Tab-separated table of C-alpha atoms in Angstrom:
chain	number	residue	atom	x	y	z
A	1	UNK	CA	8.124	-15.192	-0.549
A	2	UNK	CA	4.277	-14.083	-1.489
A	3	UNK	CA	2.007	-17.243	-0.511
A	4	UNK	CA	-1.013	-18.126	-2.090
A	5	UNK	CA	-4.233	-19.138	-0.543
A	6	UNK	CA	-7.077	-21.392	-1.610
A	7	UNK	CA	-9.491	-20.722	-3.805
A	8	UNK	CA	-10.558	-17.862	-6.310
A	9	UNK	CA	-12.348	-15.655	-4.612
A	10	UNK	CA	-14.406	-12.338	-5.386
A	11	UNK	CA	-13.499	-8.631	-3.720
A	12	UNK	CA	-16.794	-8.726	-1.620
A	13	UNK	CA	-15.812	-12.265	-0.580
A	14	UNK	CA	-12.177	-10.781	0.102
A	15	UNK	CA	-12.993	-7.854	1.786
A	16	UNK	CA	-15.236	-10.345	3.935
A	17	UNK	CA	-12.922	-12.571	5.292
A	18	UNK	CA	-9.371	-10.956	5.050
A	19	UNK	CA	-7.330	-9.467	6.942
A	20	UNK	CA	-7.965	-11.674	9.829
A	21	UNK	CA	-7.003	-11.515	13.370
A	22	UNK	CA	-3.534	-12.263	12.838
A	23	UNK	CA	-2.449	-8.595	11.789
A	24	UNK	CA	-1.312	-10.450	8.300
A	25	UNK	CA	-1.276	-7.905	5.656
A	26	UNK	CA	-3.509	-9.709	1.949
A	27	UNK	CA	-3.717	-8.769	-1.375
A	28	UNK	CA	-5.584	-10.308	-3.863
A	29	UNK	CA	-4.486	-10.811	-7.492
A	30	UNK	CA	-7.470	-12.098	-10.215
A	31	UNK	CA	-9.459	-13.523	-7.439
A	32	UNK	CA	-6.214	-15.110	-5.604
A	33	UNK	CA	-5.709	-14.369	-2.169
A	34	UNK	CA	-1.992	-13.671	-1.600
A	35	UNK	CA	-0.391	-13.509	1.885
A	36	UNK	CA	2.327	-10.969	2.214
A	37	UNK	CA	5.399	-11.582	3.410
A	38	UNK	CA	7.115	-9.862	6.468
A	39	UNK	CA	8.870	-6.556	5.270
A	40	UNK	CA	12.374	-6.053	6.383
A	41	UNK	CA	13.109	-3.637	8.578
A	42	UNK	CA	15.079	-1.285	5.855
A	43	UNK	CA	11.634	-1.453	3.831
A	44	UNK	CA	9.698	-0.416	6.871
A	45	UNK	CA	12.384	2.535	7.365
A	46	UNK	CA	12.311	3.905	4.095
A	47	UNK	CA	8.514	3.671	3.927
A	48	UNK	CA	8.201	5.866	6.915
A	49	UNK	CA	10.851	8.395	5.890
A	50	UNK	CA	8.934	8.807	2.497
A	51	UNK	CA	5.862	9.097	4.645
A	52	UNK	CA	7.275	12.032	6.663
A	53	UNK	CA	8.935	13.535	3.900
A	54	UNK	CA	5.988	13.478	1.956
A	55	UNK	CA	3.700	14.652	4.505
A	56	UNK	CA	5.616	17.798	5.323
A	57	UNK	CA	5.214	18.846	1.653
A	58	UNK	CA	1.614	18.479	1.418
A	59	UNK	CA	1.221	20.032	4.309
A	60	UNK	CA	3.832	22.720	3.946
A	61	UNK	CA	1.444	23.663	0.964
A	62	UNK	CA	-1.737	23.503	2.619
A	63	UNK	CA	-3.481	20.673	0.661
A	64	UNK	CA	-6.151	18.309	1.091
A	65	UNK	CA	-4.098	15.298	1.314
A	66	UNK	CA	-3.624	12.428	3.469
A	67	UNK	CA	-1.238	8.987	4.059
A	68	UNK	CA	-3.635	6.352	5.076
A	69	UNK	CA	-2.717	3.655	7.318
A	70	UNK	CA	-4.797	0.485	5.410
A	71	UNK	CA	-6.159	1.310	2.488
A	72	UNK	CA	-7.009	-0.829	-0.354
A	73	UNK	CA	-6.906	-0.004	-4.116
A	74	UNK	CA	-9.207	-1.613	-6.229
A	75	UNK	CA	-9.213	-1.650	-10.248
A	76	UNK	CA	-12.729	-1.907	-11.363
A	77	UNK	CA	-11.674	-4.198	-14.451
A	78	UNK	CA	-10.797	-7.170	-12.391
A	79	UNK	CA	-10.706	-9.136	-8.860
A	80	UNK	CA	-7.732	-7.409	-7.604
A	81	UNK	CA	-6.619	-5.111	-4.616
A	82	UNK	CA	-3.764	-4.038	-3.609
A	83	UNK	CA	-2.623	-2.492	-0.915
A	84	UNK	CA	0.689	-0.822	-1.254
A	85	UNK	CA	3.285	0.697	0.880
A	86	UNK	CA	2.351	4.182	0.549
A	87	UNK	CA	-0.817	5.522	-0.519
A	88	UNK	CA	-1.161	9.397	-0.684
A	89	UNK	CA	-5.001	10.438	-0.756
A	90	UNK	CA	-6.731	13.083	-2.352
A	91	UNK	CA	-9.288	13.175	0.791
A	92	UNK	CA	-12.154	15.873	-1.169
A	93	UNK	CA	-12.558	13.236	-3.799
A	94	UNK	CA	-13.470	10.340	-1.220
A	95	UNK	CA	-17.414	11.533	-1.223
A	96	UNK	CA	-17.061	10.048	-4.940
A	97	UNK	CA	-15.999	6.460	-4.237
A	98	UNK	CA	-18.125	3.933	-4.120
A	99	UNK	CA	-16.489	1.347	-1.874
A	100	UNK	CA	-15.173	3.693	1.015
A	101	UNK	CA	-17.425	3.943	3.740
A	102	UNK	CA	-18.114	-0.077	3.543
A	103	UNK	CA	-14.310	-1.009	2.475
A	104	UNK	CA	-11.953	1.897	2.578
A	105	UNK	CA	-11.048	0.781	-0.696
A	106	UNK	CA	-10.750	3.486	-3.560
A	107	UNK	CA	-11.143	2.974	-7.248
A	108	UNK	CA	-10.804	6.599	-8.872
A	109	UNK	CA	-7.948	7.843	-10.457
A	110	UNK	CA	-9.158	11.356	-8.509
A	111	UNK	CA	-8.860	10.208	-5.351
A	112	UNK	CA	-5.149	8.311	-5.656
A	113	UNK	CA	-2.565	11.240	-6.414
A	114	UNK	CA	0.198	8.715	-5.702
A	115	UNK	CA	1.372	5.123	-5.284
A	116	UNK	CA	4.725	4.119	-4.061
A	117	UNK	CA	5.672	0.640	-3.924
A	118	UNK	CA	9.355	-0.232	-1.881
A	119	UNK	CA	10.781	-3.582	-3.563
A	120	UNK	CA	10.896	-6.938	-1.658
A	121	UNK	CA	11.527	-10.412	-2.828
A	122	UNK	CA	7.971	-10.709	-4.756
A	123	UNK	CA	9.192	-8.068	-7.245
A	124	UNK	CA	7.519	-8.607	-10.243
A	125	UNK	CA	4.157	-7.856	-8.680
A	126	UNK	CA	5.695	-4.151	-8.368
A	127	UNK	CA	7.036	-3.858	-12.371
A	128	UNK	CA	4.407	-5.867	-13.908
A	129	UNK	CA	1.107	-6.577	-12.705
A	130	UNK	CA	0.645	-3.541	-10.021
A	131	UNK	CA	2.336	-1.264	-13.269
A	132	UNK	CA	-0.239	-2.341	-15.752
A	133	UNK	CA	-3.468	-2.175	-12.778
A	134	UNK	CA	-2.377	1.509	-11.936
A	135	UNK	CA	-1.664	2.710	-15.184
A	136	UNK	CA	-5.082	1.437	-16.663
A	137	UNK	CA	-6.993	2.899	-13.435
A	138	UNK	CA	-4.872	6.383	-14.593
A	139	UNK	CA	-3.558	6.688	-11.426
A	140	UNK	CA	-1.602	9.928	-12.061
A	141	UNK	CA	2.474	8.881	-10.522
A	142	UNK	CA	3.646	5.968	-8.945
A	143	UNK	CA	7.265	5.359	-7.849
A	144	UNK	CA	9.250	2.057	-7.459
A	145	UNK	CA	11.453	2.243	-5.212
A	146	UNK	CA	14.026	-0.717	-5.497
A	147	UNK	CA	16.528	-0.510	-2.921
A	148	UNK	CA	18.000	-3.626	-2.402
A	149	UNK	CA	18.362	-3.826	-7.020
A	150	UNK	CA	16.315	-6.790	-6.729
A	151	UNK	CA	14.135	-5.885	-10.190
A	152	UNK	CA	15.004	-7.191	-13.413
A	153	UNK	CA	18.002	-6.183	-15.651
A	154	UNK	CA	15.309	-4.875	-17.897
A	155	UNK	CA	13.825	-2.610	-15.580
A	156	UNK	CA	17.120	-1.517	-13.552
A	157	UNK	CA	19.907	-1.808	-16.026
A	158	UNK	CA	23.281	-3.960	-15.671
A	159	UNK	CA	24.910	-4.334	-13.692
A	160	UNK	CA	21.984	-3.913	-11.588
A	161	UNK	CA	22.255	-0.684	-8.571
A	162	UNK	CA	19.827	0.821	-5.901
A	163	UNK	CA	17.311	2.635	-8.556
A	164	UNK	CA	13.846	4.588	-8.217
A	165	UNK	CA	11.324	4.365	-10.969
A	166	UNK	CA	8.987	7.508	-11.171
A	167	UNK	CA	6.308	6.722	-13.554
A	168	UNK	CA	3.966	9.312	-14.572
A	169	UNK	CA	1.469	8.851	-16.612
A	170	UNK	CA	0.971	10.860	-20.259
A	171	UNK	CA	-1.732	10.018	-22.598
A	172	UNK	CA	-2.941	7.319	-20.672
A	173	UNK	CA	0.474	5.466	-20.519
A	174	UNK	CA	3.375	5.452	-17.793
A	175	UNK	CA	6.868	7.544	-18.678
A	176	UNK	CA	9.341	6.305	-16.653
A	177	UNK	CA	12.164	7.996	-15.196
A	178	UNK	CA	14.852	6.420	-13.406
A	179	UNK	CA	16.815	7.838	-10.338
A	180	UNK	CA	19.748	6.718	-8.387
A	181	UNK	CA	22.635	7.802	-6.664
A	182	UNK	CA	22.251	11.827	-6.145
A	183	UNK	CA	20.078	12.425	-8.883
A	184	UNK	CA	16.983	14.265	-7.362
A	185	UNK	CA	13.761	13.023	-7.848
A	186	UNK	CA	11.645	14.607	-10.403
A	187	UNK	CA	8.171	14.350	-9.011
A	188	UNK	CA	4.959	16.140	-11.071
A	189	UNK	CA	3.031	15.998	-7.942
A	190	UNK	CA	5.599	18.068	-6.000
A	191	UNK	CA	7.971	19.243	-8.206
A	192	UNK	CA	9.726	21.472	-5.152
A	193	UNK	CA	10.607	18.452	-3.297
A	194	UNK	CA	13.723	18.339	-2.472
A	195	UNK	CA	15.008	14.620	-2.081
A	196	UNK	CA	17.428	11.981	-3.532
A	197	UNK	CA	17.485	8.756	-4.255
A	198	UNK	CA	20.335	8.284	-2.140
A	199	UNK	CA	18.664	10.327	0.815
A	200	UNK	CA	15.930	7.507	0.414
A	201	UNK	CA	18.152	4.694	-0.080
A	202	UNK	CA	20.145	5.163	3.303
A	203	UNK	CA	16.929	6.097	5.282
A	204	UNK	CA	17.151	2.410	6.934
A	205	UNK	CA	21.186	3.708	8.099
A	206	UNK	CA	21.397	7.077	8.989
A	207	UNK	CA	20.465	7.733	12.438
């Protein structure tokens, strides 16, 4: 579970203090500072196959991309920043944002091609509030990627199964496609990847 730490704080005051030494990985939602909890090690797995996967396609096609390590994303309406479990960079647009050299935080839908968040425990972070923060910053795709059907029957159907959520956004809002089993994923960004949602699902298995 997510644990919540003193007092309402601002970003600058965030950004200050947190991380610490411990390695502890922070968020901060409205001005509360969350601690994160310890990812599985499934999570971790599928976050670095993603990674790799990923990775080879951008730079199969030669583009200015990149997979940060610890990166924060910031929406400029409110005290929040999040830093999720894959970030994928457009690095050209980084000269543009305000907060990188001092934070390595980004703000600009240019600069944040795409977000994918891997589903633990504090799910409704990843479906509701993260959701609604990247899809008012316009942040062009973001996956959910709910392996362990831990998200709501609203989100994932019933009864609920392993699913992916691919939402790209149109018009200024999210369309959401759902993927499981092995239906390919449809991404916009790389529409020739070739990947399942099984293929992702059993990254923490196959050896």
């Amino acid at each position: 579970m997510t644990q919540v730490l003193g007092k309402v704080v601002t970003f600058d005051e965030f950004v200050a203090k947190y991380p610490d030494n411990r390695g502890q990985r922070y968020e901060l939602y409205d001005g509360v500072v969350v601690e994160m909890p310890q990812p599985t090690g499934d999570h971790e797995e599928i976050v670095v196959f993603l990674s790799t996967k990923i990775t080879l396609e951008y730079s199969r096609l030669s583009l200015s991309y990149g997979i940060p390590k610890t990166v924060l994303v910031k929406p400029l309406e409110n005290e929040s920043a999040y830093s999720p479990d894959l970030l994928l960079l457009n690095l050209t647009n980084l000269v543009n944002e305000p907060l990188w050299k001092k934070a390595s935080t980004v703000t600009k839908a240019a600069s944040i091609l795409l977000v994918i968040e891997v589903v633990s425990t504090n799910w409704r972070d990843d479906y509701l509030k993260k959701y609604a923060d990247y899809e008012e910053m316009g942040i062009p795709e973001y996956w959910i990627v709910d392996y362990g059907a831990l998200g709501g029957r609203e989100f994932i159907g019933k009864p609920k199964q392993p699913t992916i959520l691919v939402c790209c956004l149109e018009e200024g809002e999210y369309r959401v496609s759902k993927f499981r089993g092995n239906d390919r994923i449809q991404s916009p960004i790389f529409p020739e990847l070739d990947l399942t949602a099984e293929q992702i699902f059993s990254a923490g298995t196959v050896r």
